[in-house]
Coordinates of C-alpha atoms in Angstrom, one line a residue:
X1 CA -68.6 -29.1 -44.8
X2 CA -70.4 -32.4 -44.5
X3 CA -69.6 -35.0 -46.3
X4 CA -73.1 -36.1 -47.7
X5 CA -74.3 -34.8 -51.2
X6 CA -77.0 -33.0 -51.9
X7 CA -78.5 -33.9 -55.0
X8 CA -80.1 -31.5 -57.2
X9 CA -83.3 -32.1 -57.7
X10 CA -85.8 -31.2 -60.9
X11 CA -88.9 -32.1 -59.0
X12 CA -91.5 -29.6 -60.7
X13 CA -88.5 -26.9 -61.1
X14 CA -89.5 -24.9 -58.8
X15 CA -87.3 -26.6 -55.8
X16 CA -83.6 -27.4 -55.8
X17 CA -81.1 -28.6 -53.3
X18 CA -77.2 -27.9 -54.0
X19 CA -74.8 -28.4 -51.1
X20 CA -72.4 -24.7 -52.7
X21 CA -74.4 -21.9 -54.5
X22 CA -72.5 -19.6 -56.0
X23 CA -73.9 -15.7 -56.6
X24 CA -72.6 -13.8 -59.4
X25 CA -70.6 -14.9 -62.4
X26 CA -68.6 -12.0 -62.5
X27 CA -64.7 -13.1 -62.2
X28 CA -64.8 -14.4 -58.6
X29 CA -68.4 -16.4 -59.1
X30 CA -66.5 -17.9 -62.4
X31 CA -63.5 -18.9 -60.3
X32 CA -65.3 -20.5 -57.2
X33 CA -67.4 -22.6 -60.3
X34 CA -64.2 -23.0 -62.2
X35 CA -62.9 -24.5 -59.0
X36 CA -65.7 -26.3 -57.6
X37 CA -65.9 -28.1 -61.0
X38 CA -62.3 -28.9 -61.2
X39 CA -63.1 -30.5 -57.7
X40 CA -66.2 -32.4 -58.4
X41 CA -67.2 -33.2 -55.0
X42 CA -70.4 -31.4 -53.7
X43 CA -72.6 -30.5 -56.0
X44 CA -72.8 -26.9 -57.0
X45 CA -74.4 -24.0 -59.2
X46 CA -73.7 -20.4 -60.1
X47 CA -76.7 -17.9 -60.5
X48 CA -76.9 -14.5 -61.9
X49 CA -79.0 -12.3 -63.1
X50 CA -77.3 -11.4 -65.8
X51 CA -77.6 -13.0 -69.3
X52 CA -73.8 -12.0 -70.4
X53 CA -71.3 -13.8 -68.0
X54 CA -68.4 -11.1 -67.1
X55 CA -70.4 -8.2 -64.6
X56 CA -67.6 -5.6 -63.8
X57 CA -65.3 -7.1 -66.8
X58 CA -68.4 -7.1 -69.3
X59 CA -67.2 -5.8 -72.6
X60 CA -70.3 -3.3 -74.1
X61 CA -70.8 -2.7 -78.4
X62 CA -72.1 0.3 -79.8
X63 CA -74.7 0.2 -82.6
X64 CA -72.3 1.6 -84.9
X65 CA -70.2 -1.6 -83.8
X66 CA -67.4 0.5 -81.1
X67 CA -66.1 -1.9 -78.2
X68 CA -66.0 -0.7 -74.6
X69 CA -64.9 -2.5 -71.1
X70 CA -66.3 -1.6 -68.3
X71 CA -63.5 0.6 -67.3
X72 CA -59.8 0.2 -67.9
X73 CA -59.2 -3.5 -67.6
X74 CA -55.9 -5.6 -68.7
X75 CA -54.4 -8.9 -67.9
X76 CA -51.7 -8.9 -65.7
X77 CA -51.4 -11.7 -63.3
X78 CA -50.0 -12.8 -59.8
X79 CA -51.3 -16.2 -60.0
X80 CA -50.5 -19.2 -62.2
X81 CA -54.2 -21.0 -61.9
X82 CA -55.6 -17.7 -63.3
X83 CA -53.5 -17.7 -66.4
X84 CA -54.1 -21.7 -66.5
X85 CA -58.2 -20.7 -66.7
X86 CA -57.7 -17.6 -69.0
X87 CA -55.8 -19.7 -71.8
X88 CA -57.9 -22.6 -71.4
X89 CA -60.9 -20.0 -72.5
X90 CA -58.9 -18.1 -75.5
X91 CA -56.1 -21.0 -76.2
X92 CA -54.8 -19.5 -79.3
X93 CA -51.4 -16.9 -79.8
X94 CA -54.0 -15.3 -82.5
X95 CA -56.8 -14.4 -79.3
X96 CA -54.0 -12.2 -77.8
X97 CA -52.5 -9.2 -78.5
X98 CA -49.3 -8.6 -76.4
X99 CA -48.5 -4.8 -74.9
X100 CA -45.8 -2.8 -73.5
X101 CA -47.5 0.1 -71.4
X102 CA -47.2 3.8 -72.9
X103 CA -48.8 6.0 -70.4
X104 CA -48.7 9.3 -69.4
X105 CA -50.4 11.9 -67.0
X106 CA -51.0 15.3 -68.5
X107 CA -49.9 18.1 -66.2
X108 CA -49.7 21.6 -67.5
X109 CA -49.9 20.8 -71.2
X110 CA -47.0 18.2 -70.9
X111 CA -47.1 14.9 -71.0
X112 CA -44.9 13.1 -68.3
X113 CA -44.2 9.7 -68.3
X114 CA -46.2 7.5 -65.7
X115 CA -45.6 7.4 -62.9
X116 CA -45.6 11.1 -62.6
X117 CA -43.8 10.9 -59.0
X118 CA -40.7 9.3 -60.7
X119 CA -40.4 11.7 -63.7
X120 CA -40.6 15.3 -62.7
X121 CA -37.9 15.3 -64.4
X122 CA -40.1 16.3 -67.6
X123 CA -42.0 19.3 -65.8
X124 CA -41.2 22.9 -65.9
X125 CA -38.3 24.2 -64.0
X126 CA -39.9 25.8 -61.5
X127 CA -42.3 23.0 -60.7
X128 CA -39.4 20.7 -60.8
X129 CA -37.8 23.1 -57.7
X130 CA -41.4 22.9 -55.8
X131 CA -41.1 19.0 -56.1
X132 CA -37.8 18.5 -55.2
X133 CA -38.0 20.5 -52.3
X134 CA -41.3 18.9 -51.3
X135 CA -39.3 15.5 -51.7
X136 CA -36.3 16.6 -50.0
X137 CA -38.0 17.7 -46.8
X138 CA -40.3 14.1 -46.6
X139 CA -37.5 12.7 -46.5
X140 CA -36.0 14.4 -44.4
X141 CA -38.8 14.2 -41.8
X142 CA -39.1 10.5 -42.5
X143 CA -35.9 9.6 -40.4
X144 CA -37.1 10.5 -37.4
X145 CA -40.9 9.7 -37.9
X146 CA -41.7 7.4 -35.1
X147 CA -45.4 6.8 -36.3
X148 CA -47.3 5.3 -38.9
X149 CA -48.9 7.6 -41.6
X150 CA -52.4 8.1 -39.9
X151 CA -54.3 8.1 -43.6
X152 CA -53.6 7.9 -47.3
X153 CA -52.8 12.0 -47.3
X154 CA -50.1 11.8 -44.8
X155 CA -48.3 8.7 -46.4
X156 CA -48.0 11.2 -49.6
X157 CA -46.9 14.0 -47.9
X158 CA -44.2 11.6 -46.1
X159 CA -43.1 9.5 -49.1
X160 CA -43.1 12.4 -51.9
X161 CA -43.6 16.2 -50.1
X162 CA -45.9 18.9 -50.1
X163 CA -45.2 20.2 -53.6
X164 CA -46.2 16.5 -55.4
X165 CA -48.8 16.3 -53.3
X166 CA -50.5 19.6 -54.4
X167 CA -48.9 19.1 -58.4
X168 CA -50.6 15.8 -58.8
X169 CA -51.3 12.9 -55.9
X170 CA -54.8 15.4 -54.3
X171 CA -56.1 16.5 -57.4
X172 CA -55.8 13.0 -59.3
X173 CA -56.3 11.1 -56.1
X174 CA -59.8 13.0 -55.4
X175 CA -61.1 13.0 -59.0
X176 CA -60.7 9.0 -58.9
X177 CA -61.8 8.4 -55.6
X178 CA -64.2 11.1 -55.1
X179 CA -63.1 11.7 -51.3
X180 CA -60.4 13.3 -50.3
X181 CA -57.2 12.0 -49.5
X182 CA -57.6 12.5 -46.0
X183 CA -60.7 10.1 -45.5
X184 CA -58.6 7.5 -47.2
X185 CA -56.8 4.8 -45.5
X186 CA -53.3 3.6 -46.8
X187 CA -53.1 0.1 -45.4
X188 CA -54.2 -0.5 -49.5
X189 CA -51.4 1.1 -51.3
X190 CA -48.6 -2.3 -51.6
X191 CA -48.1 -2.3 -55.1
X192 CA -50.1 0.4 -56.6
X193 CA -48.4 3.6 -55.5
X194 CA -44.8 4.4 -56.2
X195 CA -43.1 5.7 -53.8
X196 CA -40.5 7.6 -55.1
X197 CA -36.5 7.2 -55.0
X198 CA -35.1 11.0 -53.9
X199 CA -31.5 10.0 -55.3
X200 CA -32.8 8.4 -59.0
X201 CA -35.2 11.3 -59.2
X202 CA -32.7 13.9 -58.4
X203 CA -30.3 12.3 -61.3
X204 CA -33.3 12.5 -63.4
X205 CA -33.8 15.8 -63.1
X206 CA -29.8 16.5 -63.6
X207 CA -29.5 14.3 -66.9
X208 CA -32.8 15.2 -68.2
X209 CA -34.1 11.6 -68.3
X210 CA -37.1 9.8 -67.8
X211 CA -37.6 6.8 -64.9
X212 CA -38.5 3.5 -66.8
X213 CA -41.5 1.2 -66.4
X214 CA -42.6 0.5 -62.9
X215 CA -45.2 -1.6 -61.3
X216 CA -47.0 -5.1 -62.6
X217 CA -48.8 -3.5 -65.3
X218 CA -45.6 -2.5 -67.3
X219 CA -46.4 -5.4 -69.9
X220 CA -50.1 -6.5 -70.0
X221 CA -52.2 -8.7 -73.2
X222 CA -55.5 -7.8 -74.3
X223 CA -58.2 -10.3 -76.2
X224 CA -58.2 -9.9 -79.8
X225 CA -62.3 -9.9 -80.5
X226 CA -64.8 -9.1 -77.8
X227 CA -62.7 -7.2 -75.5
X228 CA -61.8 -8.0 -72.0
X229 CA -65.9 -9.4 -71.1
X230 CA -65.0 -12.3 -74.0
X231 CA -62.8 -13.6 -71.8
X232 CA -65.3 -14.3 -69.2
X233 CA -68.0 -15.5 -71.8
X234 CA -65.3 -18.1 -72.6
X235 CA -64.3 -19.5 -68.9
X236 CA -68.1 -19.4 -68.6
X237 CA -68.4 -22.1 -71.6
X238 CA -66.2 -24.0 -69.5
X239 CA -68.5 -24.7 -66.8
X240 CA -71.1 -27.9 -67.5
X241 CA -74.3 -25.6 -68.8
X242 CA -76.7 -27.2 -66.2
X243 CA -74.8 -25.9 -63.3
X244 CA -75.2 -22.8 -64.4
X245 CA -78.4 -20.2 -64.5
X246 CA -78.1 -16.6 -66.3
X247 CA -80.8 -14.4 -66.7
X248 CA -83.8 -13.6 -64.9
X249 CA -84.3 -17.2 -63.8
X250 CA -80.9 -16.6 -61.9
X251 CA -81.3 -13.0 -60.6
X252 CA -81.8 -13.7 -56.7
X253 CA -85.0 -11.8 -55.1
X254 CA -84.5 -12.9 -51.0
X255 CA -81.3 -14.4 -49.4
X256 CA -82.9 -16.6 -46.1
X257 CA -80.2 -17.2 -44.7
X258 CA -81.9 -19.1 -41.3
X259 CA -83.3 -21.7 -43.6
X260 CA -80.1 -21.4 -46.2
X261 CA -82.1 -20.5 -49.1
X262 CA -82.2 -18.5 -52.0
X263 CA -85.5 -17.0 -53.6
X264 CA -84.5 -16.6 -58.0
X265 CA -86.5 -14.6 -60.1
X266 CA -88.8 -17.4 -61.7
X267 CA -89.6 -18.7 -58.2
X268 CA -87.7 -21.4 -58.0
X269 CA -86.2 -21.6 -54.8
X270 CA -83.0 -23.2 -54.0
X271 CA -81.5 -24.7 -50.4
X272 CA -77.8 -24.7 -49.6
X273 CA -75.5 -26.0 -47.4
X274 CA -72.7 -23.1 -48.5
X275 CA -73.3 -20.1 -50.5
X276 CA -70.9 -17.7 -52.1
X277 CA -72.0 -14.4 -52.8
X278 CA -70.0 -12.2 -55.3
X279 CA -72.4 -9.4 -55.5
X280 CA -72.1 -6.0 -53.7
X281 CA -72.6 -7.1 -49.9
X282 CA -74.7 -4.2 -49.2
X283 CA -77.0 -5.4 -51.6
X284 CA -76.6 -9.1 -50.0
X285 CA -77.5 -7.7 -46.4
X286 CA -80.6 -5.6 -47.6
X287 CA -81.6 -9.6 -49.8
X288 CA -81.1 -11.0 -46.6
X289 CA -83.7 -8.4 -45.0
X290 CA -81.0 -7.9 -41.9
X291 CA -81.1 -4.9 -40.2
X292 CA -78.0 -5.5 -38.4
X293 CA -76.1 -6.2 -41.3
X294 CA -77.6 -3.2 -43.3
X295 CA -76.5 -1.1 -41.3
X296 CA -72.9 -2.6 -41.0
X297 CA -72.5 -1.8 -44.5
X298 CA -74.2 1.8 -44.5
X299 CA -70.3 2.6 -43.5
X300 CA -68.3 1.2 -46.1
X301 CA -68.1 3.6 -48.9
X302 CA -67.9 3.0 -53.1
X303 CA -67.6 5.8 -55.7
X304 CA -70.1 5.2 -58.6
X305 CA -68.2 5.1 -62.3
X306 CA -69.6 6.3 -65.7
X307 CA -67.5 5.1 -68.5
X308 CA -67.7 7.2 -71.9
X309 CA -66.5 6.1 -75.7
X310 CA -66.3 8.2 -78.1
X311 CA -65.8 7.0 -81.9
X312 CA -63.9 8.8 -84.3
X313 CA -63.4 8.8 -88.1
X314 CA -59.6 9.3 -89.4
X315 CA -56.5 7.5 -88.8
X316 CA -54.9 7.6 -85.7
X317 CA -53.5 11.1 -84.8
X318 CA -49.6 11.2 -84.6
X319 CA -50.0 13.3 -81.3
X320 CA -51.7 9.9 -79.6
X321 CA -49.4 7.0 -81.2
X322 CA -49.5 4.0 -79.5
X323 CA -50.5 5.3 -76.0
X324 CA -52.2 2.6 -73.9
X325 CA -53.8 4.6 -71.1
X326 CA -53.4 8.4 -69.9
X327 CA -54.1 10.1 -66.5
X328 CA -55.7 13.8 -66.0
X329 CA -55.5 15.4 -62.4
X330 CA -56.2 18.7 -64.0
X331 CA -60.1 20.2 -63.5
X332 CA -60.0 21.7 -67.7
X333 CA -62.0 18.0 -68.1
X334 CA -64.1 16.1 -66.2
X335 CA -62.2 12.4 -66.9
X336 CA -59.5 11.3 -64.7
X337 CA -58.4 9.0 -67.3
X338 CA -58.3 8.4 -70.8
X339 CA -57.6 4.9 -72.6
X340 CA -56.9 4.8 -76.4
X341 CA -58.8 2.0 -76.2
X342 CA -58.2 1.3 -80.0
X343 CA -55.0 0.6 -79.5
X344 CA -55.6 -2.9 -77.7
X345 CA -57.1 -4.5 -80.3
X346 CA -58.1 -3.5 -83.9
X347 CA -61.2 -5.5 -83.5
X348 CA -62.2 -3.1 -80.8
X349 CA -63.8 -0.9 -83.8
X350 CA -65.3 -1.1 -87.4
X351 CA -63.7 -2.2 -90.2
X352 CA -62.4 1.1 -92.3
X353 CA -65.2 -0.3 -95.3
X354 CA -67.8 0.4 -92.7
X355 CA -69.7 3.8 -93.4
X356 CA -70.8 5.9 -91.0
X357 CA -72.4 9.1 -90.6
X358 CA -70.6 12.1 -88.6
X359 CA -72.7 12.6 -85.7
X360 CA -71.1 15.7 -84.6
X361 CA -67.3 17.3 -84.7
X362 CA -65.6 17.4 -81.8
X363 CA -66.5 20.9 -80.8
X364 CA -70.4 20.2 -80.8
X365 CA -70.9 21.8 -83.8
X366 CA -73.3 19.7 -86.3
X367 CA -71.7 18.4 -89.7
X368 CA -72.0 20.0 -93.6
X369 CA -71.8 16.6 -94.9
X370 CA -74.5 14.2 -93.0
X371 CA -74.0 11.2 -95.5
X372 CA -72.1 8.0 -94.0
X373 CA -68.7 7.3 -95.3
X374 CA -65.8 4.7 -94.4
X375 CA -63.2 5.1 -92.2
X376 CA -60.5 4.2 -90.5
X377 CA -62.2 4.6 -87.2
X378 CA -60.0 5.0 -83.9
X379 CA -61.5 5.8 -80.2
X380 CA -61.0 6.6 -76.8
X381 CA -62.6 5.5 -73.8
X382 CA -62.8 8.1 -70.8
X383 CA -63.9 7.0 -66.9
X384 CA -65.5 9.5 -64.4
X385 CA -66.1 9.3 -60.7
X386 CA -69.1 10.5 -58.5
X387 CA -69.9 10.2 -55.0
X388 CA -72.0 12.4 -52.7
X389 CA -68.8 14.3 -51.9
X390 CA -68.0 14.8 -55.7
X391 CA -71.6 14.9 -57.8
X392 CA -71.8 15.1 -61.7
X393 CA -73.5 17.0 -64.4
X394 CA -75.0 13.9 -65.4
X395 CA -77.2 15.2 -68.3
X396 CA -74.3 17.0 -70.0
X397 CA -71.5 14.2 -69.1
X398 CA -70.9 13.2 -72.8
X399 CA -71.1 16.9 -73.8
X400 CA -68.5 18.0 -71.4
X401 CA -66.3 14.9 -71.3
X402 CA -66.0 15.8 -75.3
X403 CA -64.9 19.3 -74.3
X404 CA -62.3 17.8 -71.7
X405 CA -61.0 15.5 -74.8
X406 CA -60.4 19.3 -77.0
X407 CA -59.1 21.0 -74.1
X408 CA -56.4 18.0 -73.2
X409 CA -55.6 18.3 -77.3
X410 CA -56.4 14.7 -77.4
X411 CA -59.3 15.7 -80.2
X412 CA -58.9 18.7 -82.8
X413 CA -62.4 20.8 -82.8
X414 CA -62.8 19.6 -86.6
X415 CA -62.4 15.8 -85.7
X416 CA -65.8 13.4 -86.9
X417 CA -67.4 12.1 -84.2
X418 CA -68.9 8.7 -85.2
X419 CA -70.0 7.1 -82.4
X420 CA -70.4 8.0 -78.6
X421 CA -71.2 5.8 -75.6
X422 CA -72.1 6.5 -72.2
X423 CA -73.3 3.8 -69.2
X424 CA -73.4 4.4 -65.3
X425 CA -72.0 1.6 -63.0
X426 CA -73.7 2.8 -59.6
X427 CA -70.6 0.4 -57.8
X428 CA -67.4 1.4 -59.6
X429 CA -64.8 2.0 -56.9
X430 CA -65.3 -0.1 -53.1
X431 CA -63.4 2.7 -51.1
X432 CA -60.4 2.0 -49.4
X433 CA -61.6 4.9 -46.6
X434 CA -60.8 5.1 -42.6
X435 CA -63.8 3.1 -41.6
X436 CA -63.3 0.3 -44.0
X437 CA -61.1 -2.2 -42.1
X438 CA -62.9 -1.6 -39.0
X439 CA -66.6 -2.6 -40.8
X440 CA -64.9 -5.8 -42.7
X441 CA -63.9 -7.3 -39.2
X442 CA -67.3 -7.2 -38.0
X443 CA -69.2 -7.9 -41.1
X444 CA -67.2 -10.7 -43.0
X445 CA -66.9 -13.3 -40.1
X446 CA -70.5 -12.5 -38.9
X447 CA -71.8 -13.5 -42.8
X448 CA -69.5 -16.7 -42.5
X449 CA -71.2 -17.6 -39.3
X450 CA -74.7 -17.7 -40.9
X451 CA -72.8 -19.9 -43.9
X452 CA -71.8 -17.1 -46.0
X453 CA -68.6 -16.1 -47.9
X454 CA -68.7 -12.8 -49.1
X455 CA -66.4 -12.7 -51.3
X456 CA -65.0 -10.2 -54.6
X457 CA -64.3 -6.8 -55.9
X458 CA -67.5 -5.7 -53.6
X459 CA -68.3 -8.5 -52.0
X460 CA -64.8 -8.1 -49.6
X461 CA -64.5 -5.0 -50.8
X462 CA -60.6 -4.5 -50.9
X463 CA -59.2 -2.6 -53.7
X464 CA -56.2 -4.0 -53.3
X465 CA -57.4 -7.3 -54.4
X466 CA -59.7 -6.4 -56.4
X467 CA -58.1 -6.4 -60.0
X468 CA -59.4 -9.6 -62.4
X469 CA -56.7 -11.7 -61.3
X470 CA -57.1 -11.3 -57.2
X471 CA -60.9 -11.1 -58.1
X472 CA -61.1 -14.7 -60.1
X473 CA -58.6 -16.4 -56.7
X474 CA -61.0 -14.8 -53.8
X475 CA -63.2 -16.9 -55.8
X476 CA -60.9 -20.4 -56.5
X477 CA -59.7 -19.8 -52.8
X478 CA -63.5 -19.3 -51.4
X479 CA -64.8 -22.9 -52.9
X480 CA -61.2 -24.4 -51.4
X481 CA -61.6 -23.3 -48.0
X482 CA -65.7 -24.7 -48.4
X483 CA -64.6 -28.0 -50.0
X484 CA -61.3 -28.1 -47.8
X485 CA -60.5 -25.7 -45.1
X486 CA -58.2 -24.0 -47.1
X487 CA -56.6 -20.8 -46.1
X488 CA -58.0 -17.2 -48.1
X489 CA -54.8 -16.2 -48.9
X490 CA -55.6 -13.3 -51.3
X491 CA -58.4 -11.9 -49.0
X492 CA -56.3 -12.5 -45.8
X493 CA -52.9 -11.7 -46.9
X494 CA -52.8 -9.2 -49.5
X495 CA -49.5 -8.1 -49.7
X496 CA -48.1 -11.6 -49.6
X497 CA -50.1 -12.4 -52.6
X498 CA -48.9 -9.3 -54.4
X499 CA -45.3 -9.8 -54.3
X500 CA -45.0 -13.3 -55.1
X501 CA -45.7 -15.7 -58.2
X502 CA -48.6 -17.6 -56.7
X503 CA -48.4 -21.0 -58.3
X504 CA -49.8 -23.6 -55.6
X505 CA -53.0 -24.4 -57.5
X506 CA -53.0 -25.5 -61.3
X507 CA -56.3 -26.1 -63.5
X508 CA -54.3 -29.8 -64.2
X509 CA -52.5 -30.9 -61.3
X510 CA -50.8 -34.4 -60.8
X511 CA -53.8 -36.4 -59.8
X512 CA -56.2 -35.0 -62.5
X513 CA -52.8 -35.7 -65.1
X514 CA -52.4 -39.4 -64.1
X515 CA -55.9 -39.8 -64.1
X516 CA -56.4 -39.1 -67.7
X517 CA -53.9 -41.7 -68.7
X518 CA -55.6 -44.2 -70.6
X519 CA -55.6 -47.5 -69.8
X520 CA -53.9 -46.7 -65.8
X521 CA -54.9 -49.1 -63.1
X522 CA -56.5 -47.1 -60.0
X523 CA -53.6 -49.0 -57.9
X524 CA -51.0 -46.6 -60.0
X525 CA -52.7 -43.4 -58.8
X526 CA -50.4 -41.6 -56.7
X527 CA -50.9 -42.1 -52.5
X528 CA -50.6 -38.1 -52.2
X529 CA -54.0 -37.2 -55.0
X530 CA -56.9 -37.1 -53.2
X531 CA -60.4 -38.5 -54.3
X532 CA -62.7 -37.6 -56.7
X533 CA -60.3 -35.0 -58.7
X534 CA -59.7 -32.9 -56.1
X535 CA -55.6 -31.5 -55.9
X536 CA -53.3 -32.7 -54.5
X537 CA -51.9 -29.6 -53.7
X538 CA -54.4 -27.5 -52.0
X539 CA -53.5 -27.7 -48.4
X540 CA -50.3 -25.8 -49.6
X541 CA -52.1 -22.9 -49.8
X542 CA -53.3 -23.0 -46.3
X543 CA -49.5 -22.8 -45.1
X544 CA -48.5 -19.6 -43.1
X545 CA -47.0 -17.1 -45.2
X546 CA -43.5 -16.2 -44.4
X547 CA -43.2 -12.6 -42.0

């Protein structure tokens, strides 16, 4: 990028010049800010629409005062500048509450430990003998496999057999997704599919015991107040307020790229050298008004997400305990899973003093007694997928989801309903399907050419970096590799990323440290830190991973 500054400029507000716009202060926006402000070279400013910093990791509140993310979100982390950023915005061991994952998948009136591939153990005998036979015979046929699983349905039929396959990796696979397993690509999986071990299973099953906590979720921390969206409210306050523009007067209207503009809803318009877009890139290519790139991303495909709370009056049931989150593959609900989402905070609901009225029991029937009373209060928050290949009853979603919750025993029939909660995300899931690589290759580089990253949860759209913690880097890497040249490593490499501790950057490295030493001479600054508080460590980043 060129070395001259662009100065904002407040002539008349309706014109500004900024050499890096960022788009979106969802977690990637707020890290390529975070960054760009840590750096403080160009100038630069972050724009959204929104009023409430967070997008996909927003945190919602009832009337009635229930907390819900947008989704199941926790903090788990890969990366050691995202945990830097994260406790700089909730600081205190009192904003934290520390968990150990319970979580189960409900198969057949059982509930088997997760993951359900590693603990058939705790199914019924004879679906125990249709899995193990299904696993045996994958494995079997995976010795002399000479080719690469051609989509996400072959890789489970190759790693865990026919018989899991049908128990529980379709069914639960296709009522996340909403595609079938066999329009799916499994390039994705690194990390978040376990592949099971044929001999610890089959001792399992022997010795009646249950496999123990896999993958990087297996301990996780939650915020105490505001949910998972106070986070990002806090890294926002981090960020110098006049760099920053939330609200209408930040919702962008037309993307020229040509003339590197940007249209914002007030009218203001605002010329760039760089811009980083976070938001969905199909929505970026139809603001850009490109044809070309429109139809580029008519190909990718995303799943649309409606999240549902339900409030409930009563102490915790014994039957639910201190279960964190809970998967259905089973079509007796319409959820494919369930998170007790009381159980991550107790600020994530009223106060037991509160009184409420009973809106309804559990199985729709209307209350005797329509007077509010206190609590305790507990609740559960339940996600469903659509897509054109799987559509909804939208109208009676909250209706049926409550059913699902009786017929899964989570709710009794008699239980007080207090509260319920119900919001549609149009872009839940960016599909990990057949054609996805193939668009990505054509589309990314061709939005860099014109000055563009494209970069986040939608914005690459790569579910396999697309948790908060990859999300907030694609963003810290993006404004390195405008500022520097720095190498993408979470976008590019995603499996290097994923099975390392990632700790090149740090919000305070050795030049910003010797810097704030009072009364130090600029002549004592180290030769390696580089000017104007940019790290010293960045170009170690751009090093070639190991093969």
């Amino acid at each position: 990028m060129a070395s001259h500054k662009r100065q904002i400029s407040k002539a008349n507000g309706k014109e500004i010049d900024c050499d890096v716009v960022v788009i979106g202060a969802g977690p990637t926006g707020l890290g390529a800010a975070k960054r760009l402000h840590q750096i403080d070279g160009p100038s630069w400013m972050i724009v959204d629409g929104n009023e409430i910093p967070g997008g996909l990791a927003s945190t919602d509140v009832t009337p009635e005062g229930f907390l819900y993310d947008v989704g199941g979100h926790v903090i788990f982390s890969h990366y050691k500048y995202f945990d830097d950023c994260i406790n700089e915005a909730l600081p205190e061991e009192t904003d934290w509450y520390q968990h150990q994952r319970i979580s189960y998948v409900r198969y057949k009136g059982v509930w088997v430990p997760y993951p359900f591939q590693n603990n058939i153990s705790m199914l019924p005998k004879e679906d125990q003998v249709v899995a193990m036979d299904g696993m045996i015979d994958a494995a079997m046929e995976a010795r002399v496999a000479s080719t690469k699983p051609k989509n996400f349905d072959e890789w489970i039929l190759r790693t865990q057999g026919e018989g899991l396959a049908n128990q529980f990796m379709r069914p639960y696979n296709f009522k996340v997704w909403a595609v079938p397993t066999t329009k799916m690509q499994c390039e994705w999986l690194g990390e978040r599919v376990a592949a099971p071990n044929v001999k610890l299973v089959t001792k399992n099953v022997i010795l009646n015991k249950a496999a123990g906590n896999w993958g990087p979720n297996a301990t996780f921390r939650f915020p105490a107040h505001g949910g998972t969206g106070n986070i990002w409210i806090n890294v926002a306050k981090n960020l110098p307020k006049e760099k920053t523009r939330f609200g209408e007067h930040g919702r962008v209207q037309l993307v020229d790229a040509e003339n590197k503009r940007l249209l914002l809803g007030d009218g203001t318009t605002v010329n760039y050298n760089k811009l980083i877009s976070t938001m969905q890139v199909d929505t970026l290519a139809e603001l850009m008004r490109n044809d070309e790139l429109v139809k580029l991303t008519k190909e990718l495909f995303y799943s649309t997400t409606h999240v549902v709370g339900v409030g409930i009056r009563g102490t915790r049931p014994e039957r639910i305990g201190d279960k964190c989150w809970l998967y259905f593959p089973e079509d007796n609900c319409p959820f494919y899973r369930a998170t007790i989402f009381s159980n991550y905070s107790p600020h994530n609901q009223p106060k037991a003093s509160v009184k409420l009225a009973t809106m309804q029991l559990a199985d729709g029937s209307k209350p005797v007694d329509t007077d509010a009373h206190a609590g305790p209060y507990w609740s559960i928050m339940l996600e469903v997928s659509e897509s054109s290949m799987k559509p909804v009853d939208q109208e009676n979603m909250l209706k049926d989801c409550i059913q699902g919750l009786v017929n899964t025993e989570m709710l009794r029939a008699d239980d007080e309903i207090v509260s319920t909660y119900h919001r549609r995300f149009d872009h839940g899931y960016p599909t990990p399907s057949l054609e996805r690589d193939g668009v990505l290759k054509q589309l990314l580089p061709k939005l860099y050419d014109q000055g563009i990253l494209s970069r986040g949860r939608f914005g690459s759209w790569k579910y396999e970096v697309g948790n908060q913690d990859h999300s907030f880097m694609l963003g810290v890497e993006a404004a390195d590799h405008v500022v520097n040249g720095a190498a993408e490593l979470t976008l590019n490499y995603p499996d290097f990323v994923n099975t390392r501790v990632n700790s090149e950057r740090r919000l305070v490295d050795g030049a910003q440290f010797f810097k704030s030493m009072k009364g130090i001479r600029s002549s004592e600054v180290p030769l390696h830190a580089k000017p104007n508080g940019a790290t010293a460590n960045v170009t170690d980043a751009s090093s070639t991973p190991a093969k």
